Amino acid sequence: MTNREIITHITAWNNETVFRSNTENEEKTINVLDEWSKTIVNVEIPASILIPFMKKLKEDPELDFDFLFDMIGMDWGKELGILYYLKSTNKGHKLIVRIKIEDRENPEVETLENIWKSAHLQEREIFDLFGIRFNGHSNLKRIFLREDFKGYPLRKDYEDDYMIIRK
Amino acid sequence: MSQQVITHGDIKYQEYFLNMGPQHPATHGVLRLILTLDGEEVVGIEPDLGYIHRGIEKMCEYDTYRQIIHLTDRFDYLSSHMNNEAVCLAVEKALEVEVTDRIKVIRTMMDELTRIASHLLWWGVMGMDIGALTTFMYAFRDREMINEIMEKTTGARLTMSYNIPGGVMFDLHKDFQKDVKALIKHMRKVLPEYDRLLTGNIIFQKRMKGVGILSKEDAINYGATGPVARGSGVSCDTRKLEPYSAYDRVEFNEAVETGGDNLARYQVRMQEMYESLRILEQLVDNIPEGDYQVPMRNLIKLPKGEFYQSVETARGEFGVFIVSDGKKNPYRVHFRSPGLNNLNALIKAGVGGKIADLVATMSTFDFVIPDIDR
């Protein structure tokens, strides 16, 4: 499928009731981000529909995204976010799915471990460095830093007087 | 973790835990695996990481793009050239800089030399893991030839930092072509000998065949890339799927085996060494004339946006994700390490086997710990 076909295929899901977010304020829940979509299709979805959306991406025979290649935690300043980089080993196409998490104090999102097992260590890494909790993860604890480490280093507001010198 | 009671018929006993590492010889670094054992059988693997976590992603946020390259050497120090190249390609992609043919060919040749060196080290150490000490001596002797080629041109043996945005740091040494030809000739002679030494050995076969099986579905589902995935029949070579540098102008086959066991992963890497030699043979006499650097500003500022570039290292697909807000430092850099995801696949492949087989399985997964910890 070309990028254009993927976009039309995915945006058509906006009509399905599963993908209506609970708030009902926004009309579209699946937004294609044109500015990032020159090479890889980028879609942004609300975190509330993450699980049904990802399941559909994997199970849809035309899309067949069977490989969660990468998970990238982001700190956009006001909100945290996660980028899911998906690939299809059979069809050869790629997709980036973005979610934003506005609650910085207690960020939570559902785990994708039950859909792609490769999320297991990648989610632990994001939990360790960004402090985003994954509900339902089988073994969510710090992966690189020690258990009693304070703070989440890859956040932009992380302070460390000794290790980080701000100019 | 709570210990569980296992029943085998009338006998009841508890599971017990065993620490493999952080100083175990087979972990090739400071990887610690917490094994849950039922007698001799492994029923659970939990990796404990972070012994050499340096926070490179955070360090990159305070560095310029030229400085980041020197940090990427320190992930997978056996594929340092490919790691450098990934960052350079991402920066060049962002600035829409087209490099000369000479640069592309030099980079491709260096990639393949690095791949041979990395696979040689793996071959030697893997033999040692399963008790064949001779392989280590042979492999390090041959790897020394490659290190010397690297040293002559780049000035360093392992962490070369040879790529810079817009080219390579120095031109090739005048002996480069002669040395590479000597290496090819030597490797063509010794690789079949190595096959005879280890591949056909009955003890070796028993340790490898049908051990540590990773099915194709599991390899994809658990996120494996590189020789580990190709040993399970997944075609995932970035050099073929999205050619970068000069890979679109050379002929080579993607090594894929369908066995999914240790032997399949072993054979993939052995074949890859032959394929790397083929690529080198095609390029060594055809290095185009031209500049080895494209003029670029000293302080590089990327336009606002997000850039992703992945390359095929000796261990799998390495990805660089750069978010730029237009300043001299990146807003965020993320590195997708092949090692972390292959470790995830080891959890699947190692469970259910004997503890002695786990040593052999780990050596065919070929971990480099700084690549996992970052």
Coordinates of C-alpha atoms in Angstrom, one line a residue:
Chain A
M1 CA 0.0 0.0 0.0
T2 CA 1.2 3.5 -0.7
N3 CA 1.2 6.2 1.9
R4 CA -1.8 7.7 0.4
E5 CA -3.8 4.5 0.5
I6 CA -2.8 3.9 4.2
I7 CA -4.1 7.4 5.1
T8 CA -7.4 6.9 3.4
H9 CA -7.8 3.4 4.9
I10 CA -7.1 4.6 8.4
T11 CA -9.1 7.8 8.3
A12 CA -12.2 5.8 7.2
W13 CA -12.1 4.3 10.7
N14 CA -13.2 7.6 12.1
N15 CA -16.8 6.6 11.4
E16 CA -16.6 3.5 13.5
T17 CA -18.1 3.7 17.0
V18 CA -15.1 1.9 18.6
F19 CA -12.9 4.8 17.8
R20 CA -15.1 7.5 19.2
S21 CA -13.4 8.9 22.2
N22 CA -15.4 9.2 25.4
T23 CA -15.5 12.9 25.5
E24 CA -17.4 13.2 22.2
N25 CA -16.2 16.8 21.8
E26 CA -13.9 16.2 18.9
E27 CA -15.4 15.0 15.6
K28 CA -12.3 13.2 14.4
T29 CA -10.3 11.0 16.7
I30 CA -7.7 9.8 14.2
N31 CA -5.7 12.7 12.8
V32 CA -3.2 12.4 10.1
L33 CA -0.3 14.8 10.7
D34 CA 0.6 16.0 7.2
E35 CA 3.7 17.9 8.3
W36 CA 5.4 14.7 9.5
S37 CA 3.9 12.4 6.8
K38 CA 6.2 13.1 3.9
T39 CA 8.1 9.8 4.3
I40 CA 6.2 7.8 6.9
V41 CA 2.5 8.2 7.6
N42 CA 2.0 9.8 11.1
V43 CA -1.3 9.5 12.8
E44 CA -2.3 11.0 16.2
I45 CA -4.9 9.3 18.3
P46 CA -6.3 9.9 21.8
A47 CA -4.8 7.6 24.4
S48 CA -8.3 6.3 25.2
I49 CA -8.6 4.4 21.9
L50 CA -5.1 3.0 21.9
I51 CA -5.8 -0.6 22.5
P52 CA -8.7 -1.1 19.9
F53 CA -6.8 1.0 17.4
M54 CA -3.6 -1.0 17.7
K55 CA -5.4 -4.3 17.7
K56 CA -7.2 -3.2 14.5
L57 CA -3.9 -2.2 12.9
K58 CA -2.4 -5.6 13.6
E59 CA -5.5 -7.7 12.6
D60 CA -6.6 -5.8 9.5
P61 CA -5.4 -8.0 6.6
E62 CA -4.7 -5.1 4.3
L63 CA -2.5 -3.3 6.8
D64 CA -1.0 -6.3 8.7
F65 CA 1.3 -4.4 11.0
D66 CA 2.8 -7.4 12.8
F67 CA 6.0 -5.7 14.0
L68 CA 6.3 -3.1 16.7
F69 CA 9.7 -1.8 15.7
D70 CA 10.3 1.0 18.1
M71 CA 8.7 2.9 20.9
I72 CA 9.9 6.4 21.6
G73 CA 9.0 8.4 24.7
M74 CA 8.7 12.1 24.3
D75 CA 8.5 15.1 26.5
W76 CA 6.9 18.0 24.6
G77 CA 7.1 20.4 27.6
K78 CA 3.4 20.6 28.5
E79 CA 2.6 17.0 27.9
L80 CA 4.3 13.7 27.6
G81 CA 3.9 11.5 24.6
I82 CA 4.8 8.1 23.0
L83 CA 5.5 7.3 19.4
Y84 CA 4.9 3.8 18.2
Y85 CA 6.8 2.9 15.1
L86 CA 5.1 0.0 13.4
K87 CA 6.2 -2.1 10.4
S88 CA 4.7 -4.8 8.4
T89 CA 7.2 -7.6 7.5
N90 CA 4.9 -9.0 4.8
K91 CA 3.7 -5.8 3.1
G92 CA 6.7 -3.6 3.8
H93 CA 4.9 -0.5 4.9
K94 CA 5.4 1.6 7.9
L95 CA 3.4 3.8 10.3
I96 CA 4.0 6.0 13.2
V97 CA 1.2 6.3 15.8
R98 CA 1.4 9.1 18.4
I99 CA -0.4 9.6 21.6
K100 CA -0.2 12.5 24.1
I101 CA -0.5 12.2 27.8
E102 CA -1.4 15.5 29.5
D103 CA -1.2 14.4 33.1
R104 CA 2.5 14.9 34.0
E105 CA 2.1 14.0 37.6
N106 CA 0.7 10.6 37.1
P107 CA 0.9 9.6 33.5
E108 CA -0.8 6.3 32.6
V109 CA -1.4 4.4 29.4
E110 CA -2.5 0.9 28.6
T111 CA 0.2 -1.7 27.8
L112 CA 0.7 -3.1 24.3
E113 CA 2.4 -6.2 25.7
N114 CA -0.6 -8.4 24.8
I115 CA -0.5 -7.3 21.2
W116 CA 3.2 -7.2 20.5
K117 CA 5.6 -8.9 22.9
S118 CA 8.4 -6.5 21.8
A119 CA 6.7 -3.9 23.9
H120 CA 7.8 -5.7 27.1
L121 CA 11.3 -4.2 27.4
Q122 CA 10.6 -1.1 25.4
E123 CA 7.8 -0.1 27.8
R124 CA 10.0 -0.8 30.8
E125 CA 12.6 1.6 29.3
I126 CA 10.0 4.4 28.8
F127 CA 8.7 3.8 32.4
D128 CA 12.3 4.1 33.7
L129 CA 13.3 7.3 31.8
F130 CA 9.9 9.1 31.5
G131 CA 7.9 7.8 34.3
I132 CA 4.9 6.8 32.2
R133 CA 3.1 3.9 33.8
F134 CA 1.8 1.1 31.6
N135 CA -1.4 -0.5 33.0
G136 CA -1.4 -4.2 32.8
H137 CA 2.3 -4.6 32.2
S138 CA 3.6 -8.0 33.5
N139 CA 6.8 -6.7 35.2
L140 CA 6.9 -2.9 35.3
K141 CA 9.9 -1.7 37.2
R142 CA 13.0 0.3 36.5
I143 CA 15.2 -1.3 33.8
F144 CA 18.4 0.8 33.7
L145 CA 18.4 2.9 36.8
R146 CA 18.5 1.6 40.4
E147 CA 15.2 1.1 42.2
D148 CA 15.6 4.0 44.6
F149 CA 16.5 6.5 41.9
K150 CA 14.5 9.8 42.2
G151 CA 13.0 11.4 39.1
Y152 CA 12.9 10.6 35.5
P153 CA 16.0 11.7 33.6
L154 CA 14.8 12.1 30.1
R155 CA 12.0 14.6 31.1
K156 CA 12.9 18.2 30.3
D157 CA 12.3 19.4 33.8
Y158 CA 14.7 16.8 35.4
E159 CA 17.2 18.6 37.6
D160 CA 20.6 17.3 38.6
D161 CA 23.0 19.9 39.8
Y162 CA 26.0 17.5 39.7
M163 CA 25.5 15.8 36.3
I164 CA 23.8 18.5 34.2
I165 CA 25.4 21.9 33.8
R166 CA 22.9 24.4 32.4
K167 CA 24.4 27.3 30.6
Chain B
M1 CA 9.4 -12.8 43.0
S2 CA 7.9 -15.6 45.1
Q3 CA 9.1 -19.1 44.9
Q4 CA 6.6 -21.6 43.6
V5 CA 6.2 -25.2 44.4
I6 CA 6.6 -27.6 41.5
T7 CA 5.2 -31.1 41.5
H8 CA 6.6 -33.9 39.5
G9 CA 4.4 -36.9 40.3
D10 CA 4.7 -37.5 44.0
I11 CA 7.8 -35.3 44.4
K12 CA 7.3 -31.7 45.5
Y13 CA 10.1 -29.1 45.5
Q14 CA 10.6 -25.4 45.1
E15 CA 11.8 -23.5 42.1
Y16 CA 15.1 -21.8 42.7
F17 CA 16.8 -18.8 41.3
L18 CA 20.3 -18.5 39.8
N19 CA 22.2 -15.4 38.9
M20 CA 23.9 -15.7 35.5
G21 CA 26.3 -12.8 35.5
P22 CA 27.1 -9.9 35.8
Q23 CA 30.5 -11.5 35.6
H24 CA 29.7 -14.7 33.8
P25 CA 32.0 -15.3 30.8
A26 CA 29.2 -16.2 28.5
T27 CA 27.5 -12.9 29.0
H28 CA 30.3 -11.0 27.3
G29 CA 30.0 -8.0 29.5
V30 CA 27.9 -7.0 32.5
L31 CA 24.6 -8.6 31.6
R32 CA 22.9 -10.2 34.5
L33 CA 20.2 -12.8 33.9
I34 CA 18.0 -13.9 36.8
L35 CA 17.1 -17.5 35.9
T36 CA 14.3 -19.4 37.4
L37 CA 15.1 -23.1 37.4
D38 CA 13.2 -26.3 37.6
G39 CA 16.0 -28.7 38.2
E40 CA 18.2 -28.2 35.2
E41 CA 15.5 -26.6 33.0
V42 CA 15.1 -22.9 32.6
V43 CA 11.5 -21.8 33.3
G44 CA 12.0 -18.0 33.5
I45 CA 14.6 -15.4 32.4
E46 CA 14.6 -11.9 33.8
P47 CA 17.3 -9.6 32.6
D48 CA 18.8 -7.1 35.0
L49 CA 20.3 -4.3 33.1
G50 CA 21.9 -0.9 33.7
Y51 CA 25.4 -1.8 34.9
I52 CA 26.8 0.5 32.2
H53 CA 23.9 2.8 31.5
R54 CA 25.4 6.1 30.7
G55 CA 22.3 8.1 29.7
I56 CA 23.6 8.8 26.2
E57 CA 20.2 10.0 25.0
K58 CA 20.2 12.7 27.6
M59 CA 23.9 13.6 26.9
C60 CA 23.0 14.1 23.2
E61 CA 20.5 16.8 24.2
Y62 CA 23.4 18.9 25.3
D63 CA 25.7 18.2 22.4
T64 CA 26.0 19.5 18.9
Y65 CA 25.4 17.1 16.0
R66 CA 29.1 16.7 15.4
Q67 CA 29.7 15.7 19.0
I68 CA 26.9 13.1 19.0
I69 CA 28.7 10.9 16.5
H70 CA 31.5 10.3 19.0
L71 CA 29.0 9.0 21.5
T72 CA 27.4 6.6 19.1
D73 CA 30.7 4.7 18.9
R74 CA 30.1 3.6 22.4
F75 CA 26.9 1.7 21.9
D76 CA 27.8 -1.3 19.9
Y77 CA 31.6 -0.9 19.8
L78 CA 31.9 -3.7 17.3
S79 CA 29.7 -1.9 14.8
S80 CA 30.8 1.6 15.6
H81 CA 31.1 2.6 12.0
M82 CA 27.5 1.7 11.2
N83 CA 26.3 3.6 14.3
N84 CA 28.3 6.7 13.2
E85 CA 26.8 6.4 9.7
A86 CA 23.3 6.3 11.0
V87 CA 23.6 9.7 12.7
C88 CA 25.4 11.2 9.6
L89 CA 22.7 9.9 7.3
A90 CA 20.0 11.4 9.5
V91 CA 21.7 14.8 9.6
E92 CA 22.3 14.7 5.8
K93 CA 18.7 13.7 5.2
A94 CA 17.5 16.6 7.3
L95 CA 19.7 19.1 5.5
E96 CA 19.1 17.5 2.2
V97 CA 22.8 17.2 1.5
E98 CA 23.8 14.8 -1.3
V99 CA 27.3 13.3 -0.7
T100 CA 29.6 12.2 -3.5
D101 CA 29.9 8.7 -4.8
R102 CA 33.4 8.4 -3.3
I103 CA 32.0 9.0 0.2
K104 CA 29.2 6.5 -0.4
V105 CA 31.6 3.8 -1.5
I106 CA 34.1 4.5 1.3
R107 CA 31.3 4.2 3.9
T108 CA 30.0 1.0 2.4
M109 CA 33.4 -0.6 2.4
M110 CA 34.1 0.4 6.0
D111 CA 30.7 -1.0 7.0
E112 CA 31.5 -4.3 5.5
L113 CA 35.0 -4.4 7.0
T114 CA 33.4 -3.7 10.4
R115 CA 30.8 -6.4 9.8
I116 CA 33.5 -9.0 9.0
A117 CA 35.5 -7.9 12.1
S118 CA 32.4 -8.1 14.3
H119 CA 31.3 -11.5 13.0
L120 CA 34.9 -12.8 13.3
L121 CA 34.9 -11.8 17.0
W122 CA 31.5 -13.4 17.4
W123 CA 32.7 -16.6 15.8
G124 CA 35.8 -16.8 18.0
V125 CA 34.1 -16.1 21.2
M126 CA 31.1 -18.3 20.4
G127 CA 33.5 -21.2 19.9
M128 CA 35.1 -20.5 23.2
D129 CA 31.7 -20.3 25.0
I130 CA 31.0 -23.9 24.0
G131 CA 34.5 -25.1 24.7
A132 CA 36.5 -24.8 21.4
L133 CA 39.4 -22.6 22.4
T134 CA 41.1 -22.7 19.0
T135 CA 38.5 -20.5 17.3
F136 CA 39.3 -17.6 19.5
M137 CA 43.0 -17.6 18.4
Y138 CA 42.2 -17.8 14.7
A139 CA 39.5 -15.2 14.8
F140 CA 41.5 -12.6 16.6
R141 CA 44.4 -13.2 14.3
D142 CA 42.3 -12.3 11.3
R143 CA 40.4 -9.5 13.0
E144 CA 43.8 -7.9 13.7
M145 CA 44.2 -7.4 9.9
I146 CA 41.0 -5.4 9.8
N147 CA 41.9 -3.4 12.8
E148 CA 45.1 -2.5 11.1
I149 CA 43.3 -1.3 8.0
M150 CA 41.1 0.8 10.2
E151 CA 44.0 2.2 12.1
K152 CA 45.9 3.2 9.0
T153 CA 42.9 5.2 7.5
T154 CA 41.0 6.4 10.6
G155 CA 43.6 6.5 13.3
A156 CA 41.6 4.2 15.6
R157 CA 41.0 0.6 15.9
L158 CA 37.6 0.2 17.4
T159 CA 35.8 3.5 18.1
M160 CA 36.6 5.1 14.8
S161 CA 34.3 8.1 14.7
Y162 CA 35.3 8.2 11.0
N163 CA 32.0 9.5 9.6
I164 CA 31.2 13.1 9.9
P165 CA 28.1 14.9 8.5
G166 CA 28.9 15.4 4.9
G167 CA 31.5 12.8 4.4
V168 CA 34.3 11.1 6.2
M169 CA 37.1 12.6 8.3
F170 CA 40.1 11.7 6.3
D171 CA 40.8 10.4 2.8
L172 CA 41.7 6.7 2.4
H173 CA 45.2 5.7 3.3
K174 CA 47.4 5.0 0.2
D175 CA 47.7 1.3 1.2
F176 CA 43.9 0.8 1.7
Q177 CA 43.2 -1.0 -1.6
K178 CA 46.2 -3.2 -1.3
D179 CA 45.4 -4.1 2.3
V180 CA 41.8 -4.9 1.5
K181 CA 42.8 -7.1 -1.4
A182 CA 45.2 -9.0 0.9
L183 CA 42.4 -9.3 3.4
I184 CA 39.9 -10.7 0.9
K185 CA 42.5 -13.2 -0.4
H186 CA 43.2 -14.3 3.2
M187 CA 39.6 -14.5 4.2
R188 CA 38.6 -16.5 1.1
K189 CA 41.3 -19.0 2.1
V190 CA 40.5 -19.3 5.8
L191 CA 36.7 -19.1 5.9
P192 CA 36.3 -22.6 4.4
E193 CA 38.9 -23.8 6.9
Y194 CA 36.8 -22.4 9.7
D195 CA 33.8 -24.1 8.3
R196 CA 35.7 -27.4 8.4
L197 CA 37.0 -26.7 11.9
L198 CA 33.7 -26.0 13.6
T199 CA 30.6 -26.3 11.4
G200 CA 30.9 -30.0 10.7
N201 CA 32.1 -30.9 14.1
I202 CA 29.8 -33.4 15.7
I203 CA 30.0 -31.9 19.2
F204 CA 29.3 -28.5 17.8
Q205 CA 26.3 -29.8 15.9
K206 CA 24.9 -31.4 19.0
R207 CA 25.1 -28.1 20.8
M208 CA 23.5 -26.2 18.0
K209 CA 20.9 -28.2 16.2
G210 CA 17.4 -27.8 17.5
V211 CA 18.5 -25.8 20.5
G212 CA 17.2 -22.3 21.3
I213 CA 14.4 -22.4 18.8
L214 CA 12.8 -19.1 17.9
S215 CA 9.9 -19.4 15.4
K216 CA 9.3 -16.9 12.7
E217 CA 6.2 -15.5 14.4
D218 CA 8.0 -15.2 17.7
A219 CA 11.0 -13.5 16.1
I220 CA 8.7 -10.8 14.7
N221 CA 6.5 -10.6 17.7
Y222 CA 9.4 -10.3 20.1
G223 CA 11.0 -7.6 18.0
A224 CA 14.2 -9.4 16.8
T225 CA 16.1 -8.0 13.9
G226 CA 19.4 -8.8 12.2
P227 CA 21.0 -12.3 12.1
V228 CA 18.7 -13.4 14.9
A229 CA 15.6 -12.7 12.9
R230 CA 17.1 -13.9 9.6
G231 CA 17.9 -17.2 11.3
S232 CA 14.2 -17.6 11.9
G233 CA 13.3 -16.9 8.3
V234 CA 12.4 -13.2 8.5
S235 CA 13.7 -11.2 5.6
C236 CA 14.7 -7.9 7.3
D237 CA 18.0 -6.7 5.9
T238 CA 17.8 -2.9 5.8
R239 CA 20.6 -2.9 3.2
K240 CA 18.2 -4.7 0.8
L241 CA 14.9 -3.2 1.9
E242 CA 15.9 0.5 2.1
P243 CA 19.4 0.8 0.5
Y244 CA 21.5 3.6 1.8
S245 CA 25.1 4.6 0.8
A246 CA 26.3 2.4 -2.0
Y247 CA 24.2 -0.7 -1.2
D248 CA 22.0 -0.1 -4.2
R249 CA 24.9 -0.6 -6.6
V250 CA 26.4 -3.8 -5.3
E251 CA 25.1 -7.3 -5.7
F252 CA 24.7 -9.5 -2.6
N253 CA 22.3 -12.0 -1.2
E254 CA 20.5 -11.6 2.0
A255 CA 21.4 -14.6 4.2
V256 CA 18.2 -16.1 5.4
E257 CA 17.8 -19.5 7.2
T258 CA 14.6 -21.0 8.2
G259 CA 15.7 -23.3 11.1
G260 CA 15.3 -20.8 13.9
D261 CA 17.8 -22.7 16.0
N262 CA 21.3 -21.9 17.0
L263 CA 22.7 -23.5 13.9
A264 CA 20.6 -21.3 11.7
R265 CA 21.8 -18.1 13.4
Y266 CA 25.3 -19.4 13.1
Q267 CA 25.0 -20.1 9.4
V268 CA 23.4 -16.7 8.7
R269 CA 26.5 -15.0 10.1
M270 CA 28.9 -17.3 8.3
Q271 CA 27.1 -16.5 5.0
E272 CA 27.1 -12.8 5.8
M273 CA 30.9 -12.9 6.0
Y274 CA 31.0 -14.4 2.5
E275 CA 28.5 -11.8 1.3
S276 CA 30.5 -9.0 2.8
L277 CA 33.6 -10.2 1.0
R278 CA 31.6 -10.2 -2.2
I279 CA 30.6 -6.5 -1.6
L280 CA 34.2 -5.6 -0.9
E281 CA 35.4 -7.4 -4.1
Q282 CA 33.0 -5.4 -6.2
L283 CA 34.0 -2.1 -4.7
V284 CA 37.7 -2.3 -4.0
D285 CA 38.8 -1.6 -7.6
N286 CA 35.9 0.8 -8.3
I287 CA 36.4 3.6 -5.7
P288 CA 35.3 6.7 -7.6
E289 CA 37.5 9.8 -7.6
G290 CA 36.1 12.8 -5.9
D291 CA 35.9 14.7 -2.6
Y292 CA 35.8 12.8 0.6
Q293 CA 34.0 15.7 2.3
V294 CA 31.2 17.9 1.2
P295 CA 31.6 21.4 2.6
M296 CA 29.3 21.9 5.6
R297 CA 29.1 24.6 8.2
N298 CA 31.0 23.9 11.3
L299 CA 28.1 24.4 13.6
I300 CA 25.2 22.4 12.1
K301 CA 21.7 23.5 12.8
L302 CA 18.9 21.2 11.6
P303 CA 15.6 22.5 10.4
K304 CA 12.6 22.0 12.6
G305 CA 11.2 18.5 12.3
E306 CA 11.7 14.8 13.0
F307 CA 14.1 12.6 11.2
Y308 CA 14.5 8.8 11.3
Q309 CA 17.3 6.8 9.8
S310 CA 18.0 3.1 10.3
V311 CA 21.0 1.1 9.2
E312 CA 21.9 -2.5 9.4
T313 CA 24.6 -3.1 12.0
A314 CA 26.2 -6.5 12.6
R315 CA 23.6 -7.1 15.3
G316 CA 20.4 -5.9 13.6
E317 CA 18.6 -2.7 12.7
F318 CA 19.9 0.3 14.5
G319 CA 17.6 3.4 14.3
V320 CA 18.3 7.0 15.1
F321 CA 15.4 9.3 15.7
I322 CA 16.2 13.0 15.9
V323 CA 13.7 15.7 16.9
S324 CA 15.0 19.2 16.1
D325 CA 13.7 22.5 17.2
G326 CA 16.1 24.5 14.9
K327 CA 18.8 25.0 17.5
K328 CA 22.3 23.7 17.5
N329 CA 21.4 20.9 19.9
P330 CA 18.7 18.3 19.2
Y331 CA 15.5 18.5 21.2
R332 CA 15.5 14.8 21.6
V333 CA 17.5 11.9 20.3
H334 CA 16.4 8.3 20.5
F335 CA 18.4 5.3 19.5
R336 CA 16.7 2.1 18.7
S337 CA 19.2 -0.5 19.8
P338 CA 19.0 -4.0 18.2
G339 CA 20.5 -5.5 21.3
L340 CA 17.6 -4.6 23.7
N341 CA 15.0 -6.1 21.4
N342 CA 17.1 -9.2 20.7
L343 CA 17.4 -9.7 24.4
N344 CA 13.6 -9.7 24.5
A345 CA 13.7 -12.6 22.0
L346 CA 16.2 -14.5 24.1
I347 CA 13.7 -14.6 26.9
K348 CA 11.5 -16.6 24.5
A349 CA 14.2 -18.7 23.0
G350 CA 16.0 -19.6 26.2
V351 CA 13.0 -20.6 28.3
G352 CA 12.3 -24.4 28.2
G353 CA 15.8 -25.4 27.5
K354 CA 18.6 -26.6 29.7
I355 CA 20.8 -24.2 31.5
A356 CA 23.9 -25.4 29.6
D357 CA 22.1 -24.8 26.3
L358 CA 21.4 -21.2 27.4
V359 CA 25.1 -20.5 27.2
A360 CA 25.2 -21.6 23.6
T361 CA 21.9 -19.8 22.7
M362 CA 23.2 -16.5 24.2
S363 CA 26.4 -16.7 22.2
T364 CA 24.4 -17.1 18.9
F365 CA 22.4 -14.1 19.9
D366 CA 25.6 -12.1 20.0
F367 CA 25.0 -9.4 22.6
V368 CA 27.1 -6.4 23.1
I369 CA 26.1 -5.0 26.4
P370 CA 26.7 -1.3 25.9
D371 CA 24.3 -1.5 23.0
I372 CA 21.6 -2.8 25.4
D373 CA 22.3 -0.4 28.2
R374 CA 23.1 2.7 26.3

